[in-house]
Amino acid sequence: MVKAEHISKKLGKKEILKDVSVFAAPGECVGIIGANGCGKSTFLSILAGIEKPDAGEIWFFKKEPLKNRRIFSDMCGYVPQGNPLMEDLSVRDNLSLWSRNGKAKRNEIISRFQLEEMLSMPVKKLSGGMKRRVSIACAAADDVPILIMDEPTAALDIFHKENIHDFIRDFTGRNGIVVMATHDSAEIEMCDRIYFMEEGCTEEIADKQNILEKIKKGRNKHE
Amino acid sequence: MSENNEVRFDPMTGQPVQGGQTDDQRQTEGQNAFDPLAGPQKSNKKNTKILIGVIIGVIAVIVIAFVICIASGVFLSKNAKVIKAAANTFEPNELIKDLDASSQLEGGNYTVAVEMEGESYGEDFELKASYQQNTAKKKHAVNGKFVYSGTSVDFHEYMDEEELLVSIPKLYPDTFGYYFNEEKDGYLAELLGDDFFEAFDDLCTTSMNDMASSTKMAAEYTKILKDNYNALEFETVEKEVFKVDGKDRKCKGYTTTLTEENVGACLDELSEVYSEYNKNTVNDVKTMFEAVGLEDDELAELDNNIFDTLKEEIEDMPDLDVTFYIYKNRLAAVCVTGTDETGDMKLDIEFRGGTTPTQNTIITYTLNGDGGSIKILGKTEDSVEKTKIVEVYEGEKTTLMDINYDYKNKELEVKAEDGGFTATIDNSEKGLVIDFKDIADESIDLTVTLKKGSNIKKPEQDVFNIGTASEQDFYDLFYDVEDFTKELQ
């Protein structure tokens, strides 16, 4: 399971996260929603071990990655909002760079994400959707049980969106855990658990129907 | 995107659980079944640990072989028979002999130079750089020149026990100077504090002294490896048949067991020596990082060294039986077996011989019934050593690399999956010169030269003293550098 409790983070004088708590059980897809700029990306980068929180605790199953940061890389893959790939390198080289697994495992990932035809292409020549697929493949290449994704299908066409949604369903079907930030209603529908983030705090939402209303309210407040 | 043979994750621990079966199959297969309540059944991490143990064991034997064989004397014990055989097995081929730079590096007074030419983004570029070291005089220097699209930038660095000088004349005409034994009362001392500079001074002077002490540290490592190897108990096992130089030969076998305890104890001793020789450096680095705001847990990580990391990796490693098969005083094979709750593993390394004992080497591995092999296949035709490295996995053969070396004409050709290169090697009393052409099939040429002796010179320009420069001096420097940079563009 993934458990984050009472996470807080200041950037300069601004308190981005005040008290964020999130839980995800094995096989669950957990969505974090909220208005732009509410701190979703900061929280996810903390959960992935990229940034350090000012306070709070994180557990991946029985392990505490904040006490041994290697647990982050051993147990979780991260798909940031931007493109993390090396643009001048080929898809194959990016996979080799990001994955600690051997060739056989990489071939499995290549086939799972249907990357065969683009393997030798430099990343800079790929479309946005293709890059996203490669980013997720890189994050998943080490057979990590936890995937943290920041708006995984933002700006993708319906075909590529569905492709990534299939992967998320398959991954959680194998007891993998997905924690993602999203604005996408199809993704919200897929989630087993949803947290609404506002003013640096999270609240778990039991009723999915209220979600759009919550987002609307949050957006108005922001404006 | 889903496939049936994908990894699942244990819901209790998150560990990957291998399996190509359906859920129903898993539940009916006893030991291999995936039961969320029973916790992990198989663990890739465990497999990694077994492999790391194996690799450490095999590497340790190879290293020890090279070291101990030099002072061989009379060999009587089983340990010594294995060492002697290993030493006879790892005989260098012509390529390795021609790349041997020990005579140039001996004494710690040498020059390494690199020259590179090519084209990048449609523009010609050229890089010339050299590193010179004189261990006895405790000084070194780096000099270089980089030319891109018609613009040329020189750089120079010089360091001895008292000073560090850096010069990039195109950016700033003066040399940047830093003096270890001088009081730092300038702007940077105000910013970073006295502790930072005391540590930095100490670090620099220690690094110059370390140039001399590294040989002593290597000797201590050797002694530890030798003592730990001698403490291993070897037993004779039944003879086995292996192919040696094209014929089936019955080979004598000697076996020993590597355990987490004996490997761990050796790593502890190595770690202790490393820490002893590097404690001042680690303390200085910690002081410097503390001054720039690193937190306690991050500072504590600096205490860990490579041996501590290896020890963590072998935690819970199963006992590994390592058997050495010997034919006529050389190794015919090394076989490693181990078992833990995740399953069995086996690694066989067969030295099938040729012009040298390792010219044809077959490495076969199995982990929980899944396996593959790496084959190093070599032959010598006239004066050409031909080596092909092939990987066989799930019945599929992949050629990883072809290496052809003509030792009469000193011509090397390397072909790999992602490109290759050709090179000529000239190793004479004057030095070792390796001339690479068309690296990775691009129009990039590279020459690496290693020669004995050095000619270390200090930059001679006026000095901008970093330790004593005031805030205003730094502002002036910043604006001057900005002007020079504009001229460069």
Tab-separated table of N, CA, C and O in Angstrom, chain B residues 278-359:
chain	number	residue	atom	x	y	z
B	278	ASN	N	40.280	7.261	3.888
B	278	ASN	CA	39.493	8.375	3.337
B	278	ASN	C	38.773	9.196	4.405
B	278	ASN	O	37.961	10.041	4.067
B	279	LYS	N	39.059	8.899	5.691
B	279	LYS	CA	38.260	9.579	6.731
B	279	LYS	C	38.429	11.098	6.689
B	279	LYS	O	37.461	11.837	6.865
B	280	ASN	N	39.652	11.558	6.446
B	280	ASN	CA	39.855	13.014	6.410
B	280	ASN	C	39.080	13.635	5.260
B	280	ASN	O	38.431	14.673	5.407
B	281	THR	N	39.144	12.955	4.117
B	281	THR	CA	38.438	13.467	2.939
B	281	THR	C	36.942	13.519	3.203
B	281	THR	O	36.277	14.522	2.929
B	282	VAL	N	36.403	12.425	3.780
B	282	VAL	CA	34.962	12.380	4.049
B	282	VAL	C	34.576	13.480	5.042
B	282	VAL	O	33.589	14.194	4.844
B	283	ASN	N	35.401	13.656	6.084
B	283	ASN	CA	35.093	14.698	7.073
B	283	ASN	C	35.123	16.094	6.445
B	283	ASN	O	34.275	16.937	6.733
B	284	ASP	N	36.115	16.308	5.564
B	284	ASP	CA	36.211	17.617	4.903
B	284	ASP	C	34.988	17.867	4.020
B	284	ASP	O	34.418	18.957	4.025
B	285	VAL	N	34.621	16.838	3.246
B	285	VAL	CA	33.467	17.002	2.355
B	285	VAL	C	32.209	17.266	3.189
B	285	VAL	O	31.386	18.123	2.847
B	286	LYS	N	32.098	16.546	4.320
B	286	LYS	CA	30.922	16.751	5.195
B	286	LYS	C	30.886	18.186	5.717
B	286	LYS	O	29.839	18.833	5.726
B	287	THR	N	32.059	18.666	6.152
B	287	THR	CA	32.114	20.038	6.681
B	287	THR	C	31.689	21.042	5.613
B	287	THR	O	30.920	21.976	5.863
B	288	MET	N	32.170	20.802	4.370
B	288	MET	CA	31.829	21.732	3.283
B	288	MET	C	30.337	21.683	2.972
B	288	MET	O	29.684	22.709	2.806
B	289	PHE	N	29.798	20.469	2.895
B	289	PHE	CA	28.371	20.333	2.583
B	289	PHE	C	27.494	20.877	3.713
B	289	PHE	O	26.438	21.433	3.481
B	290	GLU	N	27.975	20.702	4.939
B	290	GLU	CA	27.232	21.220	6.093
B	290	GLU	C	27.149	22.747	5.985
B	290	GLU	O	26.107	23.349	6.231
B	291	ALA	N	28.296	23.335	5.569
B	291	ALA	CA	28.344	24.804	5.444
B	291	ALA	C	27.378	25.318	4.386
B	291	ALA	O	26.880	26.423	4.472
B	292	VAL	N	27.112	24.485	3.347
B	292	VAL	CA	26.186	24.953	2.308
B	292	VAL	C	24.765	24.438	2.544
B	292	VAL	O	23.903	24.526	1.678
B	293	GLY	N	24.505	23.850	3.733
B	293	GLY	CA	23.132	23.571	4.136
B	293	GLY	C	22.619	22.160	3.920
B	293	GLY	O	21.411	21.931	3.975
B	294	LEU	N	23.511	21.175	3.704
B	294	LEU	CA	23.035	19.794	3.568
B	294	LEU	C	22.521	19.293	4.922
B	294	LEU	O	23.053	19.647	5.969
B	295	GLU	N	21.483	18.471	4.900
B	295	GLU	CA	20.885	18.012	6.154
B	295	GLU	C	21.615	16.796	6.713
B	295	GLU	O	22.355	16.122	6.003
B	296	ASP	N	21.339	16.507	8.017
B	296	ASP	CA	22.073	15.452	8.719
B	296	ASP	C	21.999	14.104	8.019
B	296	ASP	O	22.999	13.393	7.889
B	297	ASP	N	20.756	13.711	7.556
B	297	ASP	CA	20.638	12.384	6.947
B	297	ASP	C	21.411	12.308	5.640
B	297	ASP	O	21.976	11.278	5.293
B	298	GLU	N	21.468	13.438	4.924
B	298	GLU	CA	22.239	13.443	3.674
B	298	GLU	C	23.739	13.391	3.974
B	298	GLU	O	24.497	12.730	3.272
B	299	LEU	N	24.156	14.069	5.054
B	299	LEU	CA	25.569	14.033	5.440
B	299	LEU	C	25.953	12.621	5.870
B	299	LEU	O	27.043	12.138	5.560
B	300	ALA	N	25.023	11.939	6.576
B	300	ALA	CA	25.312	10.585	7.061
B	300	ALA	C	25.552	9.631	5.889
B	300	ALA	O	26.349	8.700	5.988
B	301	GLU	N	24.869	9.893	4.763
B	301	GLU	CA	25.038	9.018	3.590
B	301	GLU	C	26.475	9.055	3.059
B	301	GLU	O	26.927	8.119	2.413
B	302	LEU	N	27.182	10.154	3.350
B	302	LEU	CA	28.559	10.270	2.856
B	302	LEU	C	29.483	9.270	3.542
B	302	LEU	O	30.578	8.989	3.060
B	303	ASP	N	29.054	8.740	4.710
B	303	ASP	CA	29.879	7.757	5.416
B	303	ASP	C	29.882	6.404	4.709
B	303	ASP	O	30.754	5.580	4.943
B	304	ASN	N	28.852	6.155	3.886
B	304	ASN	CA	28.782	4.849	3.215
B	304	ASN	C	29.760	4.785	2.064
B	304	ASN	O	29.910	5.730	1.307
B	305	ASN	N	30.436	3.658	1.933
B	305	ASN	CA	31.322	3.475	0.781
B	305	ASN	C	30.837	2.289	-0.038
B	305	ASN	O	29.870	1.627	0.317
B	306	ILE	N	31.533	2.012	-1.107
B	306	ILE	CA	31.127	0.965	-2.050
B	306	ILE	C	31.017	-0.404	-1.354
B	306	ILE	O	30.131	-1.201	-1.649
B	307	PHE	N	31.899	-0.646	-0.375
B	307	PHE	CA	31.880	-1.956	0.291
B	307	PHE	C	30.650	-2.084	1.200
B	307	PHE	O	30.077	-3.166	1.325
B	308	ASP	N	30.263	-0.956	1.837
B	308	ASP	CA	29.042	-0.986	2.661
B	308	ASP	C	27.838	-1.264	1.771
B	308	ASP	O	26.934	-2.017	2.137
B	309	THR	N	27.816	-0.630	0.595
B	309	THR	CA	26.694	-0.837	-0.326
B	309	THR	C	26.645	-2.299	-0.766
B	309	THR	O	25.580	-2.916	-0.797
B	310	LEU	N	27.820	-2.862	-1.074
B	310	LEU	CA	27.853	-4.269	-1.482
B	310	LEU	C	27.355	-5.164	-0.356
B	310	LEU	O	26.646	-6.135	-0.582
B	311	LYS	N	27.718	-4.794	0.886
B	311	LYS	CA	27.290	-5.621	2.018
B	311	LYS	C	25.766	-5.585	2.149
B	311	LYS	O	25.137	-6.611	2.437
B	312	GLU	N	25.187	-4.415	1.936
B	312	GLU	CA	23.719	-4.336	1.962
B	312	GLU	C	23.116	-5.221	0.875
B	312	GLU	O	22.116	-5.885	1.068
B	313	GLU	N	23.775	-5.238	-0.287
B	313	GLU	CA	23.242	-6.008	-1.417
B	313	GLU	C	23.266	-7.511	-1.142
B	313	GLU	O	22.446	-8.254	-1.653
B	314	ILE	N	24.252	-7.981	-0.368
B	314	ILE	CA	24.335	-9.434	-0.149
B	314	ILE	C	23.560	-9.890	1.094
B	314	ILE	O	23.632	-11.060	1.453
B	315	GLU	N	22.818	-8.968	1.700
B	315	GLU	CA	22.020	-9.340	2.879
B	315	GLU	C	21.052	-10.467	2.505
B	315	GLU	O	20.416	-10.427	1.451
B	316	ASP	N	21.006	-11.504	3.339
B	316	ASP	CA	20.152	-12.684	3.087
B	316	ASP	C	20.587	-13.501	1.881
B	316	ASP	O	19.827	-14.298	1.344
B	317	MET	N	21.812	-13.291	1.422
B	317	MET	CA	22.295	-14.108	0.299
B	317	MET	C	22.393	-15.561	0.754
B	317	MET	O	22.802	-15.853	1.875
B	318	PRO	N	21.998	-16.522	-0.083
B	318	PRO	CA	22.105	-17.925	0.321
B	318	PRO	C	23.559	-18.400	0.245
B	318	PRO	O	24.394	-17.727	-0.376
B	319	ASP	N	23.858	-19.533	0.866
B	319	ASP	CA	25.206	-20.095	0.739
B	319	ASP	C	25.427	-20.496	-0.709
B	319	ASP	O	24.534	-21.042	-1.364
B	320	LEU	N	26.610	-20.176	-1.217
B	320	LEU	CA	26.922	-20.509	-2.613
B	320	LEU	C	28.078	-21.497	-2.651
B	320	LEU	O	29.140	-21.234	-2.072
B	321	ASP	N	27.841	-22.643	-3.294
B	321	ASP	CA	28.931	-23.610	-3.461
B	321	ASP	C	29.663	-23.264	-4.748
B	321	ASP	O	29.064	-23.234	-5.827
B	322	VAL	N	30.958	-22.991	-4.609
B	322	VAL	CA	31.755	-22.627	-5.782
B	322	VAL	C	32.769	-23.740	-6.020
B	322	VAL	O	33.584	-24.048	-5.144
B	323	THR	N	32.674	-24.384	-7.189
B	323	THR	CA	33.579	-25.509	-7.483
B	323	THR	C	34.470	-25.140	-8.661
B	323	THR	O	33.984	-24.661	-9.690
B	324	PHE	N	35.758	-25.361	-8.448
B	324	PHE	CA	36.754	-25.063	-9.497
B	324	PHE	C	37.237	-26.375	-10.077
B	324	PHE	O	37.725	-27.245	-9.338
B	325	TYR	N	37.091	-26.559	-11.384
B	325	TYR	CA	37.593	-27.767	-12.043
B	325	TYR	C	38.885	-27.421	-12.770
B	325	TYR	O	38.952	-26.422	-13.511
B	326	ILE	N	39.901	-28.246	-12.513
B	326	ILE	CA	41.246	-27.907	-12.993
B	326	ILE	C	41.771	-29.005	-13.912
B	326	ILE	O	41.633	-30.202	-13.631
B	327	TYR	N	42.348	-28.580	-15.035
B	327	TYR	CA	43.020	-29.536	-15.916
B	327	TYR	C	44.410	-28.993	-16.221
B	327	TYR	O	44.564	-27.880	-16.736
B	328	LYS	N	45.430	-29.789	-15.907
B	328	LYS	CA	46.832	-29.407	-16.128
B	328	LYS	C	47.129	-27.991	-15.647
B	328	LYS	O	47.540	-27.107	-16.427
B	329	ASN	N	46.881	-27.767	-14.368
B	329	ASN	CA	47.226	-26.489	-13.722
B	329	ASN	C	46.523	-25.271	-14.285
B	329	ASN	O	47.027	-24.143	-14.202
B	330	ARG	N	45.383	-25.465	-14.952
B	330	ARG	CA	44.606	-24.282	-15.333
B	330	ARG	C	43.124	-24.603	-15.162
B	330	ARG	O	42.729	-25.791	-15.143
B	331	LEU	N	42.325	-23.574	-15.027
B	331	LEU	CA	40.901	-23.788	-14.788
B	331	LEU	C	40.216	-24.268	-16.062
B	331	LEU	O	40.423	-23.695	-17.136
B	332	ALA	N	39.410	-25.302	-15.908
B	332	ALA	CA	38.581	-25.743	-17.037
B	332	ALA	C	37.177	-25.175	-16.860
B	332	ALA	O	36.490	-24.869	-17.833
B	333	ALA	N	36.763	-25.034	-15.601
B	333	ALA	CA	35.420	-24.485	-15.351
B	333	ALA	C	35.288	-24.021	-13.910
B	333	ALA	O	35.997	-24.486	-13.021
B	334	VAL	N	34.386	-23.053	-13.707
B	334	VAL	CA	33.975	-22.647	-12.353
B	334	VAL	C	32.463	-22.808	-12.310
B	334	VAL	O	31.755	-22.272	-13.174
B	335	CYS	N	31.954	-23.590	-11.355
B	335	CYS	CA	30.509	-23.834	-11.270
B	335	CYS	C	30.006	-23.324	-9.925
B	335	CYS	O	30.571	-23.645	-8.889
B	336	VAL	N	28.977	-22.520	-9.966
B	336	VAL	CA	28.422	-21.943	-8.740
B	336	VAL	C	26.966	-22.384	-8.614
B	336	VAL	O	26.195	-22.276	-9.584
B	337	THR	N	26.596	-22.896	-7.453
B	337	THR	CA	25.192	-23.263	-7.233
B	337	THR	C	24.715	-22.675	-5.903
B	337	THR	O	25.499	-22.526	-4.965
B	338	GLY	N	23.455	-22.347	-5.839
B	338	GLY	CA	22.881	-21.819	-4.596
B	338	GLY	C	21.383	-22.024	-4.593
B	338	GLY	O	20.760	-22.144	-5.654
B	339	THR	N	20.824	-22.098	-3.411
B	339	THR	CA	19.373	-22.290	-3.291
B	339	THR	C	18.857	-21.456	-2.139
B	339	THR	O	19.470	-21.417	-1.083
B	340	ASP	N	17.782	-20.757	-2.349
B	340	ASP	CA	17.084	-20.155	-1.220
B	340	ASP	C	15.595	-20.364	-1.428
B	340	ASP	O	15.199	-21.109	-2.340
B	341	GLU	N	14.768	-19.721	-0.622
B	341	GLU	CA	13.331	-20.019	-0.694
B	341	GLU	C	12.710	-19.640	-2.038
B	341	GLU	O	11.624	-20.086	-2.382
B	342	THR	N	13.425	-18.808	-2.819
B	342	THR	CA	12.866	-18.420	-4.118
B	342	THR	C	13.210	-19.431	-5.213
B	342	THR	O	12.653	-19.365	-6.295
B	343	GLY	N	14.148	-20.349	-4.958
B	343	GLY	CA	14.469	-21.363	-5.956
B	343	GLY	C	15.965	-21.594	-6.094
B	343	GLY	O	16.755	-21.167	-5.257
B	344	ASP	N	16.320	-22.297	-7.170
B	344	ASP	CA	17.722	-22.663	-7.398
B	344	ASP	C	18.353	-21.727	-8.415
B	344	ASP	O	17.677	-21.224	-9.304
B	345	MET	N	19.636	-21.529	-8.273
B	345	MET	CA	20.384	-20.830	-9.309
B	345	MET	C	21.668	-21.595	-9.610
B	345	MET	O	22.194	-22.304	-8.752
B	346	LYS	N	22.138	-21.430	-10.821
B	346	LYS	CA	23.357	-22.131	-11.226
B	346	LYS	C	24.093	-21.244	-12.230
B	346	LYS	O	23.466	-20.656	-13.110
B	347	LEU	N	25.385	-21.134	-12.045
B	347	LEU	CA	26.197	-20.377	-12.991
B	347	LEU	C	27.414	-21.230	-13.325
B	347	LEU	O	28.137	-21.661	-12.420
B	348	ASP	N	27.612	-21.513	-14.595
B	348	ASP	CA	28.794	-22.281	-15.020
B	348	ASP	C	29.627	-21.412	-15.949
B	348	ASP	O	29.096	-20.829	-16.898
B	349	ILE	N	30.928	-21.354	-15.658
B	349	ILE	CA	31.831	-20.644	-16.575
B	349	ILE	C	32.840	-21.677	-17.072
B	349	ILE	O	33.599	-22.235	-16.272
B	350	GLU	N	32.808	-21.958	-18.344
B	350	GLU	CA	33.729	-22.958	-18.907
B	350	GLU	C	34.797	-22.258	-19.729
B	350	GLU	O	34.481	-21.476	-20.626
B	351	PHE	N	36.051	-22.551	-19.407
B	351	PHE	CA	37.164	-21.974	-20.164
B	351	PHE	C	37.630	-23.025	-21.164
B	351	PHE	O	38.380	-23.932	-20.818
B	352	ARG	N	37.141	-22.936	-22.392
B	352	ARG	CA	37.379	-24.021	-23.347
B	352	ARG	C	38.667	-23.873	-24.146
B	352	ARG	O	38.956	-24.689	-25.004
B	353	GLY	N	39.405	-22.799	-23.870
B	353	GLY	CA	40.741	-22.675	-24.444
B	353	GLY	C	40.785	-22.191	-25.868
B	353	GLY	O	39.826	-21.677	-26.416
B	354	GLY	N	41.950	-22.383	-26.480
B	354	GLY	CA	42.240	-21.862	-27.813
B	354	GLY	C	43.679	-21.376	-27.766
B	354	GLY	O	44.521	-21.994	-27.103
B	355	THR	N	43.949	-20.220	-28.369
B	355	THR	CA	45.307	-19.685	-28.276
B	355	THR	C	45.636	-19.318	-26.829
B	355	THR	O	46.757	-19.476	-26.368
B	356	THR	N	44.642	-18.799	-26.129
B	356	THR	CA	44.788	-18.587	-24.680
B	356	THR	C	43.657	-19.374	-23.997
B	356	THR	O	42.643	-19.675	-24.640
B	357	PRO	N	43.798	-19.693	-22.708
B	357	PRO	CA	42.773	-20.509	-22.042
B	357	PRO	C	41.371	-19.887	-22.060
B	357	PRO	O	40.368	-20.597	-22.024
B	358	THR	N	41.304	-18.547	-22.122
B	358	THR	CA	39.978	-17.912	-22.076
B	358	THR	C	39.473	-17.512	-23.469
B	358	THR	O	38.430	-16.870	-23.576
B	359	GLN	N	40.195	-17.892	-24.518
B	359	GLN	CA	39.774	-17.430	-25.859
B	359	GLN	C	38.348	-17.886	-26.172
B	359	GLN	O	37.585	-17.174	-26.817
